[in-house]
Amino acid sequence: MDSSAQAHEHNFPERAGEYVRIGLILFVLTALEVGSYEIAHRPGVPLHDFMHTGLIPVLIVLSAIKFALVALFYMHLKWDGPLLKGIFSFSLFLATFVIVALLALFIYEGKFSAMIGSLMGATGT
Amino acid sequence: MATSVLDHAGAAGIHPEKTGLWAWITTVDHKKIGILYGASAFIFFLIGGLEALVIRLQLMKPDNNLVSPEFYNQLFTMHGTTMIFLAVMPLSAMFFNFFIPLLIGARDVAFPRLNAFSYWVFLFGGLFLNASFLFNAAPNGGWFGYANLSSKQFSPGLNMDFWAIGLQILGIASLAAGVNFFVTVLNMRAPGMKLIRMPMFVWMSFITQLLVLLSFPVITVALILLMFDRLFGTHFFVPLGGGDTMLWQHLFWVFGHPEVYILILPAFGIISEILPVFSRKPLFGYTAMVFSGCFIAFLGFGVWSHHMFSTGMGPIADSVFSLATMLIAIPTGVKIFNWLGTTWGGSIQMKTPMYFALGFIAMFIMGGLSGVMHSTAPADLQQTDTYFVVAHFHYVLFGGSIFSLTGGAYYWWPKMFGHMLDEGLGKLHFWLMLIGFNLTFFPMHIVGLEGMPRRVYTYPAGLGFESLNRIETYGALILGFSFLVFIFNVIKSTRSKVHAPADPWNGATLEWSIPSPPQEFNFPSIPTVHGRDAFWEEKRAHGGKLPEPARVSGAGIHLPNPSYWPFLAALGVLLLFIALMNHASKLGPVYIFAAVSVLFFSIFNWVFEPAEG
Amino acid sequence: MDAHALHPATSTGIPNRKLAIWTFIGSECLFFASLISVYLVYKGKSLVGPYPSEIFEIPLVTVGTALLLFSSLFVVLALNGCEQGNRKKFLGWLAMTILCGLFFIGMQVYEFTHFFHEGLTMQKNLFGASFFTLTGFHGTHVTIGVIWLLSIFIEGVRGHVPPAKALNFEIAALYWHFVDVVWIVIFPVVYLMNS
């Protein structure tokens, strides 16, 4: 019993402190997200102009950091081998690709095609 | 490796095999589940084939009125849906189930009960889809159910509800099986069976599972949205409410194109097993085969919009998807040359499976070439929705998948059932199939380019379509007859009771090292693998031949317990979807509650039931 | 062999069920990616209101978000306790996790009812349809997670989750974290980028 209990302690180190630190960082990042949102929606406060135009990239960066922290530490990917890392990263890559491709097809294709169309119309006639 | 088999030779007290209906319902044995998949899928294949024959009889002459336009719509929709989801996919699943564990030297799959669950959900989904005929409401909007033809406005009946819900149920079966076989291949390999030593069929099946896992969620979402539109009155695909019908097409084909590779990659795998054995040579370019398979799967996710060139996506999208589609010809070409390289200089043995394998290569090349023609967007605009497209995808799905699966059936039949199929009848089957197939589908290229549209129930006289259509129908009848020869062959061989040896073809892989049919536990002791073509290596080490392995008792081998909870859980899934379909009735909430209760009760009992005894 | 009965040796060294839950999570990535795509493609395409910026209550959702984030912290602490055989730590933090999950569901039920009273339904416009579908399926995942964790809590109270069986809990925790990371994406994409 003693040896197996020790083995377990050996296999599963006490990481509570680390987990709590990550939790605090996640909390701060969420506060930053909401803070950025508030700044972007309140004319007159400091940084308003920056946040008003740059809110989306700021939010993407902040949430990507949160996502990575949870995946690496809480889901233990940091300590897992290449297989599990690979499964999750490949799925994430493909998921992002589908979102970006569909947005490009629905939102940007029309704009680009119209631009090309007008250029060709201008030279053609 | 096989030494332990020999050690046990002559041992008495062979493990009794349980039979009877209850044994089949509760089975968690991957081989029995494989046979269940095969039998069910073959029946669905015959149903889909009958639908095709009625279509061909209707089109045999111009202005024919054998079936009504409404029924014709149901026939072509159900033919496509059945052949893809209820025939080719589960026929591949039969081989996954029966042979992946045998080929990697395992006693079962990673999750035997989940495997049974997958099968029962598949069966219930297939029965549900076909039950629509009883209500005279079979799906009628085409196998890809384009919005907004599938909306309540244009399909007011139950037809497309049956379609959307049926596919949703089948998707659950595929995803559960996908997780199971993905884990099985990675985790259950015998010692020494490194990834890069795995038989090519295992590799291609593994890549197929990856495609299932990553593409089925997308169709699941699309079907959920369609069901919400139809059942709850949302406007996802209803232009009047702002919905965009293009979104359906994109979501469908994000799934639909990987699905094409889900149908063909297992076929590639089977061919890559048959060709080396009957050429008496290892597979040429093994590593290139593995990587070209991975490359096909990867590219398969980036080409979906080539199904949509005629929707006016715009020049940039058309160009990008054209180029990506043309790229796929490269890894596919690598595979073709490797197969030819495998036979080159081999001592070729012309047995029935080899006939089908060589037929596959020829037919698949033709289907592949017309596929490259479609990748050119301007050419595709001329070909879309004509019989040219019908010809193309039958050359890859029938000339490809079905030729390969049939070849696989002849190749592995002795192992699965313990007796040989007749060679003469097998070759007759092949020639009838090859001739019937080409008579049916080759003229479709011509009538298609001449402008005959698909999915239309008839054509007027005088357009020059008559004689070619009559030839197509004769071809289809020959094709149908060829499968009667197959059924006759099966019955004759079963009655003749000629027992198959363990290794009738001098096979290269582990399944041939154990008796035919395999015992419940597959391997008396888990083999150790020292290289590719593990069984050839083993035989070479023992002077070229090994004695016939004996049946042994298998006492002390732990096998998973039979369980009826997977069956009940699958029933719960079916009931839940039937309840959702009837949610608007007076007792709707009661039905849903009852179905959810059955599902949760079964899952809980399943989880807390001991897996092994 | 018998000594490893609980975790039979696998070719990769990763237990079957752990590999399976990761595979499932990979598959779920595409499920939520499709739902998020639908939401974004239909963003700004609603023909009639209510529109997102008129109706969202950011403070309420921020509280829900924080609860879900903290539940992820609590569940790793509980798992840590379970693996060390520290029953008090295991059950205490697990109970906290379940409570957070329940509060999150409560937040969502309140939010949905509120929107409903404001006139936003699935049938009203594309925003309603895609919003309720995306967040509703996420909420369903949270609910399934709560039921799963609850069953582990009950088993734990009965003393059936010793350190040797921590894997049963670990896979539930992985699923729970995944539900959390999906919300990490939904919160900024749906709520904060609402203009």
Coordinates of C-alpha atoms in Angstrom, one line a residue, chain B residues 110-111 175 178-179 182-183 185-190 212-215 217-218 220-221 224-225 228 232-237 239-245 247 251 558 600 604 608, chain C residues 2 9-17 19-21 23-24 26-28 30-32 34-35 37-38 41-42 45-47 122-126 129-130 133 137 144 147 151 155:
Chain B
A110 CA -10.6 -1.4 -28.4
F111 CA -14.2 -1.0 -27.4
L175 CA -18.7 8.5 -35.5
G178 CA -14.6 6.0 -36.2
V179 CA -13.5 6.6 -32.6
F182 CA -9.0 4.9 -34.7
V183 CA -8.1 3.8 -31.2
V185 CA -5.3 0.7 -34.9
L186 CA -3.2 3.0 -32.7
N187 CA -3.4 1.0 -29.5
M188 CA -4.2 -2.7 -30.1
R189 CA -1.2 -3.6 -32.4
A190 CA 0.7 -6.8 -31.6
V212 CA -15.0 10.1 -40.7
L213 CA -14.2 11.8 -37.4
L214 CA -13.4 15.1 -39.0
S215 CA -16.1 15.3 -41.7
P217 CA -19.6 16.5 -37.5
V218 CA -20.1 19.0 -40.3
T220 CA -24.3 16.5 -38.4
V221 CA -24.6 20.3 -38.0
I224 CA -29.5 19.7 -37.4
L225 CA -30.1 23.1 -39.1
F228 CA -34.7 22.8 -37.2
F232 CA -39.3 24.2 -35.6
G233 CA -39.7 26.7 -38.4
T234 CA -36.3 28.4 -38.4
H235 CA -35.0 30.1 -41.5
F236 CA -31.4 28.7 -41.9
F237 CA -32.0 27.8 -45.5
P239 CA -34.4 32.8 -48.4
L240 CA -37.6 34.5 -47.3
G241 CA -36.3 34.7 -43.7
G242 CA -32.8 35.8 -44.9
G243 CA -31.3 32.3 -45.0
D244 CA -28.7 31.4 -47.6
T245 CA -29.1 28.2 -49.6
L247 CA -24.6 27.6 -46.8
L251 CA -21.6 22.5 -45.3
H558 CA -10.2 -13.4 -21.3
F600 CA -29.8 7.1 -20.4
F604 CA -25.8 3.8 -17.4
F608 CA -21.5 0.0 -14.8
Chain C
D2 CA -3.4 -9.4 -13.9
A9 CA -0.7 -2.3 -22.0
T10 CA -1.4 -0.5 -25.3
S11 CA 0.8 0.0 -28.3
T12 CA 1.1 3.8 -27.7
G13 CA 1.2 3.6 -23.9
I14 CA -1.9 5.8 -23.7
P15 CA -4.9 4.1 -22.2
N16 CA -7.7 3.3 -24.7
R17 CA -10.3 5.5 -23.1
L19 CA -7.1 8.2 -26.5
A20 CA -10.8 7.8 -27.4
I21 CA -11.8 10.9 -25.5
T23 CA -10.3 11.5 -30.6
F24 CA -13.8 12.5 -29.7
G26 CA -10.9 16.3 -32.0
S27 CA -14.2 15.4 -33.8
E28 CA -16.1 17.8 -31.6
L30 CA -15.3 20.3 -36.2
F31 CA -18.8 20.2 -34.8
F32 CA -18.4 23.5 -33.0
S34 CA -19.4 24.3 -38.1
L35 CA -21.8 25.9 -35.6
S37 CA -19.2 29.3 -39.0
V38 CA -23.0 29.3 -39.3
V41 CA -21.8 33.7 -41.8
Y42 CA -25.3 34.9 -40.7
K45 CA -27.9 39.1 -42.1
S46 CA -31.0 39.2 -39.9
L47 CA -34.0 40.9 -41.6
M122 CA -35.3 30.8 -33.1
Q123 CA -38.0 31.6 -35.6
K124 CA -37.7 35.4 -35.3
N125 CA -34.5 36.0 -37.3
L126 CA -31.2 34.4 -38.3
A129 CA -31.7 30.8 -34.9
S130 CA -27.9 30.7 -35.0
T133 CA -28.4 26.7 -31.8
F137 CA -25.6 22.9 -28.1
I144 CA -24.1 16.2 -20.1
I147 CA -24.5 14.6 -15.2
S151 CA -22.2 10.3 -11.4
E155 CA -19.3 6.9 -7.1

